[in-house]
Amino acid sequence: MSLGEVPGRVAEPVIPHVRGATLHTEMLSAGYGGGAIVHDVSINVGPGEVVSIVGPNGSGKSTLLKSIVGIVEVLSGSIVLDDRVITGLAPEEVARAGVGYVPQVDDVFGPLSVVENLEMGGYLLKQNEVAGRVQHVLDAFPQLRKMLGRRAGKLSGGERKMLAMGRVLMLEPALVVLDEPTANLAPMVAHTVLDEHVRQLARTGASVLIVEQRARAVLAISDRTYVLGGGRVRMEGTPSELSSSAEFVDSFLGGGERPS
């Protein structure tokens, strides 16, 4: 028995802890084929924060995330992670810098088992480090333990999203970027993904930047929120600040009574 262990008592899983990073974009413009979709966007994510981005369809939310992780061309401005400029780096180099990305679609390998998906998530690790990282991910998401041998393509939508987040955790990212994690999920499943799985990511210590269409639900788990419209930041603030704004409530929460 180890020192400090209480006889007859089952120890709770130890959630792996990482150091959250600071992300800052300064006057960032990005798009496709030289045409800007995102214009002069400046956002900040502090260590261990959950920061959300909301806005109507076509407002540039996903383009912004993809420019941060190196998928979409940055036309001007800068992206800084802690003290390192990552503007224009290839996606693999962004991952090496400490950024994990969960896309809206194609977020797991359907033909592979759950444990194989996790192992694939550790593609930048040394071979002798992979098994230990899998165990750390299972400590963070213990529900995955009973699914290890199942094909990812057979999982439910919520289970797939949990696996996608676990796969990203294999590299111990300092910043996790989530693009529409509740897309095409039933309301109750979407609530679980946000309220449990995304919160669990934050509990590991990682900073979290999330794009989400369900504005009311994502506000409940956010420290701060940015509102995009036409590719530009139109509003920003804490959930309480935005929820007290008539413009925000009418435009993004459907009007009516303001949330408490």
GROMACS .gro file of C-alpha atoms in nm:
model
  260
    1MET     CA    1   0.000   0.000   0.000
    2SER     CA    2   0.137   0.338  -0.098
    3LEU     CA    3   0.182   0.622   0.146
    4GLY     CA    4  -0.142   0.812   0.201
    5GLU     CA    5  -0.367   0.536   0.060
    6VAL     CA    6  -0.679   0.470   0.269
    7PRO     CA    7  -0.764   0.098   0.324
    8GLY     CA    8  -1.093  -0.009   0.169
    9ARG     CA    9  -1.122   0.305  -0.039
   10VAL     CA   10  -1.097   0.315  -0.420
   11ALA     CA   11  -0.882   0.601  -0.539
   12GLU     CA   12  -1.036   0.836  -0.791
   13PRO     CA   13  -0.866   0.849  -1.135
   14VAL     CA   14  -0.598   1.112  -1.157
   15ILE     CA   15  -0.678   1.346  -1.446
   16PRO     CA   16  -0.360   1.423  -1.643
   17HIS     CA   17  -0.270   1.789  -1.612
   18VAL     CA   18  -0.106   2.010  -1.871
   19ARG     CA   19  -0.010   2.375  -1.870
   20GLY     CA   20  -0.257   2.586  -2.063
   21ALA     CA   21  -0.120   2.824  -2.325
   22THR     CA   22  -0.196   3.184  -2.410
   23LEU     CA   23  -0.321   3.237  -2.765
   24HIS     CA   24  -0.333   3.581  -2.925
   25THR     CA   25  -0.431   3.674  -3.278
   26GLU     CA   26  -0.360   4.029  -3.387
   27MET     CA   27  -0.553   4.183  -3.680
   28LEU     CA   28  -0.576   3.840  -3.842
   29SER     CA   29  -0.714   3.814  -4.195
   30ALA     CA   30  -0.744   3.474  -4.363
   31GLY     CA   31  -0.923   3.303  -4.647
   32TYR     CA   32  -0.901   3.104  -4.967
   33GLY     CA   33  -0.726   3.181  -5.294
   34GLY     CA   34  -0.614   3.518  -5.169
   35GLY     CA   35  -0.966   3.626  -5.078
   36ALA     CA   36  -1.030   3.713  -4.714
   37ILE     CA   37  -1.316   3.550  -4.524
   38VAL     CA   38  -1.192   3.667  -4.183
   39HIS     CA   39  -1.098   4.034  -4.148
   40ASP     CA   40  -0.871   4.193  -3.883
   41VAL     CA   41  -0.972   3.955  -3.603
   42SER     CA   42  -0.799   3.996  -3.267
   43ILE     CA   43  -0.884   3.742  -2.997
   44ASN     CA   44  -0.719   3.621  -2.677
   45VAL     CA   45  -0.736   3.290  -2.492
   46GLY     CA   46  -0.573   3.279  -2.149
   47PRO     CA   47  -0.416   2.977  -1.979
   48GLY     CA   48  -0.686   2.728  -1.878
   49GLU     CA   49  -0.972   2.937  -2.018
   50VAL     CA   50  -1.267   2.818  -2.225
   51VAL     CA   51  -1.325   3.084  -2.490
   52SER     CA   52  -1.611   3.043  -2.737
   53ILE     CA   53  -1.681   3.195  -3.077
   54VAL     CA   54  -2.042   3.227  -3.189
   55GLY     CA   55  -2.213   3.389  -3.484
   56PRO     CA   56  -2.443   3.317  -3.777
   57ASN     CA   57  -2.361   3.068  -4.052
   58GLY     CA   58  -2.108   3.213  -4.295
   59SER     CA   59  -1.961   3.454  -4.043
   60GLY     CA   60  -1.610   3.303  -4.069
   61LYS     CA   61  -1.598   3.107  -3.744
   62SER     CA   62  -1.455   2.784  -3.885
   63THR     CA   63  -1.223   2.974  -4.120
   64LEU     CA   64  -1.077   3.154  -3.819
   65LEU     CA   65  -1.007   2.825  -3.641
   66LYS     CA   66  -0.857   2.666  -3.952
   67SER     CA   67  -0.624   2.962  -3.999
   68ILE     CA   68  -0.503   2.923  -3.640
   69VAL     CA   69  -0.423   2.552  -3.688
   70GLY     CA   70  -0.253   2.603  -4.024
   71ILE     CA   71  -0.517   2.472  -4.266
   72VAL     CA   72  -0.631   2.804  -4.414
   73GLU     CA   73  -0.394   3.068  -4.553
   74VAL     CA   74  -0.321   3.368  -4.331
   75LEU     CA   75  -0.325   3.682  -4.547
   76SER     CA   76  -0.217   3.932  -4.283
   77GLY     CA   77  -0.182   3.969  -3.909
   78SER     CA   78  -0.024   3.731  -3.660
   79ILE     CA   79  -0.093   3.428  -3.441
   80VAL     CA   80   0.111   3.389  -3.122
   81LEU     CA   81   0.104   3.091  -2.885
   82ASP     CA   82   0.268   3.192  -2.560
   83ASP     CA   83   0.582   3.366  -2.692
   84ARG     CA   84   0.605   3.174  -3.019
   85VAL     CA   85   0.479   3.310  -3.350
   86ILE     CA   86   0.296   3.026  -3.528
   87THR     CA   87   0.157   3.233  -3.815
   88GLY     CA   88   0.164   3.033  -4.139
   89LEU     CA   89   0.307   2.713  -3.991
   90ALA     CA   90   0.197   2.381  -4.140
   91PRO     CA   91  -0.063   2.188  -3.936
   92GLU     CA   92   0.194   1.935  -3.813
   93GLU     CA   93   0.419   2.213  -3.686
   94VAL     CA   94   0.124   2.379  -3.514
   95ALA     CA   95   0.053   2.045  -3.344
   96ARG     CA   96   0.418   2.020  -3.237
   97ALA     CA   97   0.388   2.369  -3.089
   98GLY     CA   98   0.113   2.243  -2.856
   99VAL     CA   99  -0.217   2.295  -3.041
  100GLY     CA  100  -0.471   2.013  -3.068
  101TYR     CA  101  -0.749   2.040  -3.327
  102VAL     CA  102  -1.084   1.857  -3.336
  103PRO     CA  103  -1.255   1.925  -3.671
  104GLN     CA  104  -1.629   1.929  -3.722
  105VAL     CA  105  -1.623   1.620  -3.946
  106ASP     CA  106  -1.375   1.337  -4.006
  107ASP     CA  107  -1.266   1.362  -3.644
  108VAL     CA  108  -1.202   0.989  -3.592
  109PHE     CA  109  -1.089   0.696  -3.807
  110GLY     CA  110  -1.407   0.490  -3.846
  111PRO     CA  111  -1.251   0.155  -3.950
  112LEU     CA  112  -1.009   0.158  -3.655
  113SER     CA  113  -1.086   0.060  -3.297
  114VAL     CA  114  -1.104   0.312  -3.016
  115VAL     CA  115  -0.760   0.220  -2.885
  116GLU     CA  116  -0.614   0.234  -3.237
  117ASN     CA  117  -0.758   0.583  -3.278
  118LEU     CA  118  -0.591   0.690  -2.956
  119GLU     CA  119  -0.261   0.540  -3.068
  120MET     CA  120  -0.292   0.726  -3.400
  121GLY     CA  121  -0.336   1.046  -3.200
  122GLY     CA  122   0.011   0.991  -3.058
  123TYR     CA  123   0.177   0.998  -3.399
  124LEU     CA  124   0.436   1.253  -3.286
  125LEU     CA  125   0.531   1.053  -2.974
  126LYS     CA  126   0.814   0.804  -2.935
  127GLN     CA  127   0.691   0.446  -2.954
  128ASN     CA  128   0.765   0.378  -2.588
  129GLU     CA  129   0.554   0.678  -2.483
  130VAL     CA  130   0.228   0.580  -2.655
  131ALA     CA  131   0.092   0.324  -2.407
  132GLY     CA  132   0.142   0.557  -2.112
  133ARG     CA  133  -0.034   0.841  -2.291
  134VAL     CA  134  -0.328   0.615  -2.372
  135GLN     CA  135  -0.367   0.544  -2.002
  136HIS     CA  136  -0.358   0.915  -1.922
  137VAL     CA  137  -0.634   0.979  -2.177
  138LEU     CA  138  -0.841   0.699  -2.025
  139ASP     CA  139  -0.799   0.863  -1.686
  140ALA     CA  140  -0.941   1.183  -1.833
  141PHE     CA  141  -1.222   1.003  -2.019
  142PRO     CA  142  -1.283   0.679  -1.826
  143GLN     CA  143  -1.596   0.605  -2.031
  144LEU     CA  144  -1.364   0.510  -2.318
  145ARG     CA  145  -1.222   0.213  -2.125
  146LYS     CA  146  -1.523  -0.007  -2.199
  147MET     CA  147  -1.508   0.081  -2.571
  148LEU     CA  148  -1.140   0.016  -2.646
  149GLY     CA  149  -1.201  -0.276  -2.883
  150ARG     CA  150  -1.501  -0.125  -3.062
  151ARG     CA  151  -1.471   0.025  -3.408
  152ALA     CA  152  -1.498   0.401  -3.397
  153GLY     CA  153  -1.748   0.392  -3.683
  154LYS     CA  154  -1.989   0.199  -3.458
  155LEU     CA  155  -1.989   0.460  -3.180
  156SER     CA  156  -2.272   0.703  -3.121
  157GLY     CA  157  -2.225   1.067  -3.215
  158GLY     CA  158  -2.145   1.171  -2.860
  159GLU     CA  159  -1.905   0.879  -2.810
  160ARG     CA  160  -1.725   0.966  -3.134
  161LYS     CA  161  -1.678   1.324  -3.020
  162MET     CA  162  -1.543   1.209  -2.683
  163LEU     CA  163  -1.298   0.982  -2.866
  164ALA     CA  164  -1.193   1.270  -3.092
  165MET     CA  165  -1.116   1.482  -2.788
  166GLY     CA  166  -0.929   1.195  -2.626
  167ARG     CA  167  -0.725   1.140  -2.941
  168VAL     CA  168  -0.619   1.505  -2.938
  169LEU     CA  169  -0.516   1.474  -2.571
  170MET     CA  170  -0.257   1.210  -2.667
  171LEU     CA  171  -0.010   1.490  -2.746
  172GLU     CA  172  -0.084   1.682  -2.424
  173PRO     CA  173  -0.182   2.000  -2.609
  174ALA     CA  174  -0.159   2.330  -2.428
  175LEU     CA  175  -0.446   2.461  -2.644
  176VAL     CA  176  -0.739   2.256  -2.778
  177VAL     CA  177  -0.933   2.398  -3.072
  178LEU     CA  178  -1.286   2.259  -3.125
  179ASP     CA  179  -1.489   2.325  -3.440
  180GLU     CA  180  -1.865   2.277  -3.389
  181PRO     CA  181  -1.840   1.973  -3.156
  182THR     CA  182  -2.220   1.939  -3.129
  183ALA     CA  183  -2.296   1.960  -3.502
  184ASN     CA  184  -2.568   1.710  -3.604
  185LEU     CA  185  -2.610   1.582  -3.247
  186ALA     CA  186  -2.943   1.553  -3.067
  187PRO     CA  187  -2.998   1.823  -2.802
  188MET     CA  188  -2.940   1.593  -2.503
  189VAL     CA  189  -2.623   1.448  -2.657
  190ALA     CA  190  -2.502   1.798  -2.742
  191HIS     CA  191  -2.555   1.900  -2.379
  192THR     CA  192  -2.339   1.606  -2.266
  193VAL     CA  193  -2.062   1.691  -2.512
  194LEU     CA  194  -2.045   2.052  -2.394
  195ASP     CA  195  -2.121   2.018  -2.025
  196GLU     CA  196  -1.917   1.703  -1.962
  197HIS     CA  197  -1.662   1.636  -2.236
  198VAL     CA  198  -1.552   1.994  -2.307
  199ARG     CA  199  -1.544   2.074  -1.937
  200GLN     CA  200  -1.327   1.764  -1.889
  201LEU     CA  201  -1.081   1.900  -2.143
  202ALA     CA  202  -1.061   2.221  -1.941
  203ARG     CA  203  -1.003   2.022  -1.622
  204THR     CA  204  -0.682   1.882  -1.772
  205GLY     CA  205  -0.549   2.238  -1.764
  206ALA     CA  206  -0.557   2.293  -2.140
  207SER     CA  207  -0.683   2.620  -2.282
  208VAL     CA  208  -0.991   2.564  -2.499
  209LEU     CA  209  -1.107   2.763  -2.803
  210ILE     CA  210  -1.445   2.646  -2.931
  211VAL     CA  211  -1.671   2.743  -3.221
  212GLU     CA  212  -2.033   2.652  -3.151
  213GLN     CA  213  -2.373   2.722  -3.303
  214ARG     CA  214  -2.562   2.655  -2.978
  215ALA     CA  215  -2.492   2.995  -2.830
  216ARG     CA  216  -2.691   2.958  -2.509
  217ALA     CA  217  -2.537   2.619  -2.429
  218VAL     CA  218  -2.178   2.721  -2.499
  219LEU     CA  219  -2.211   3.039  -2.295
  220ALA     CA  220  -2.280   2.821  -1.993
  221ILE     CA  221  -1.932   2.665  -2.014
  222SER     CA  222  -1.735   2.968  -2.136
  223ASP     CA  223  -1.517   3.215  -1.953
  224ARG     CA  224  -1.542   3.462  -2.242
  225THR     CA  225  -1.712   3.475  -2.582
  226TYR     CA  226  -1.650   3.650  -2.914
  227VAL     CA  227  -1.932   3.715  -3.161
  228LEU     CA  228  -1.838   3.709  -3.530
  229GLY     CA  229  -2.040   3.864  -3.808
  230GLY     CA  230  -1.927   3.913  -4.166
  231GLY     CA  231  -1.583   3.782  -4.074
  232ARG     CA  232  -1.527   4.047  -3.807
  233VAL     CA  233  -1.554   4.057  -3.428
  234ARG     CA  234  -1.881   4.239  -3.354
  235MET     CA  235  -1.906   4.184  -2.979
  236GLU     CA  236  -1.705   4.026  -2.700
  237GLY     CA  237  -1.744   3.974  -2.328
  238THR     CA  238  -1.812   3.737  -2.045
  239PRO     CA  239  -2.131   3.528  -2.056
  240SER     CA  240  -2.296   3.759  -1.802
  241GLU     CA  241  -2.202   4.069  -2.002
  242LEU     CA  242  -2.334   3.929  -2.328
  243SER     CA  243  -2.646   3.784  -2.168
  244SER     CA  244  -2.737   4.132  -2.043
  245SER     CA  245  -2.701   4.278  -2.393
  246ALA     CA  246  -3.037   4.318  -2.569
  247GLU     CA  247  -2.863   4.304  -2.908
  248PHE     CA  248  -2.694   3.974  -2.826
  249VAL     CA  249  -3.003   3.815  -2.673
  250ASP     CA  250  -3.227   3.917  -2.963
  251SER     CA  251  -2.977   3.811  -3.231
  252PHE     CA  252  -2.826   3.495  -3.085
  253LEU     CA  253  -3.046   3.365  -2.804
  254GLY     CA  254  -3.379   3.406  -2.978
  255GLY     CA  255  -3.497   3.703  -2.772
  256GLY     CA  256  -3.734   3.661  -2.482
  257GLU     CA  257  -3.629   3.645  -2.121
  258ARG     CA  258  -3.260   3.698  -2.057
  259PRO     CA  259  -3.078   3.407  -1.894
  260SER     CA  260  -2.983   3.455  -1.531
   0.00000   0.00000   0.00000
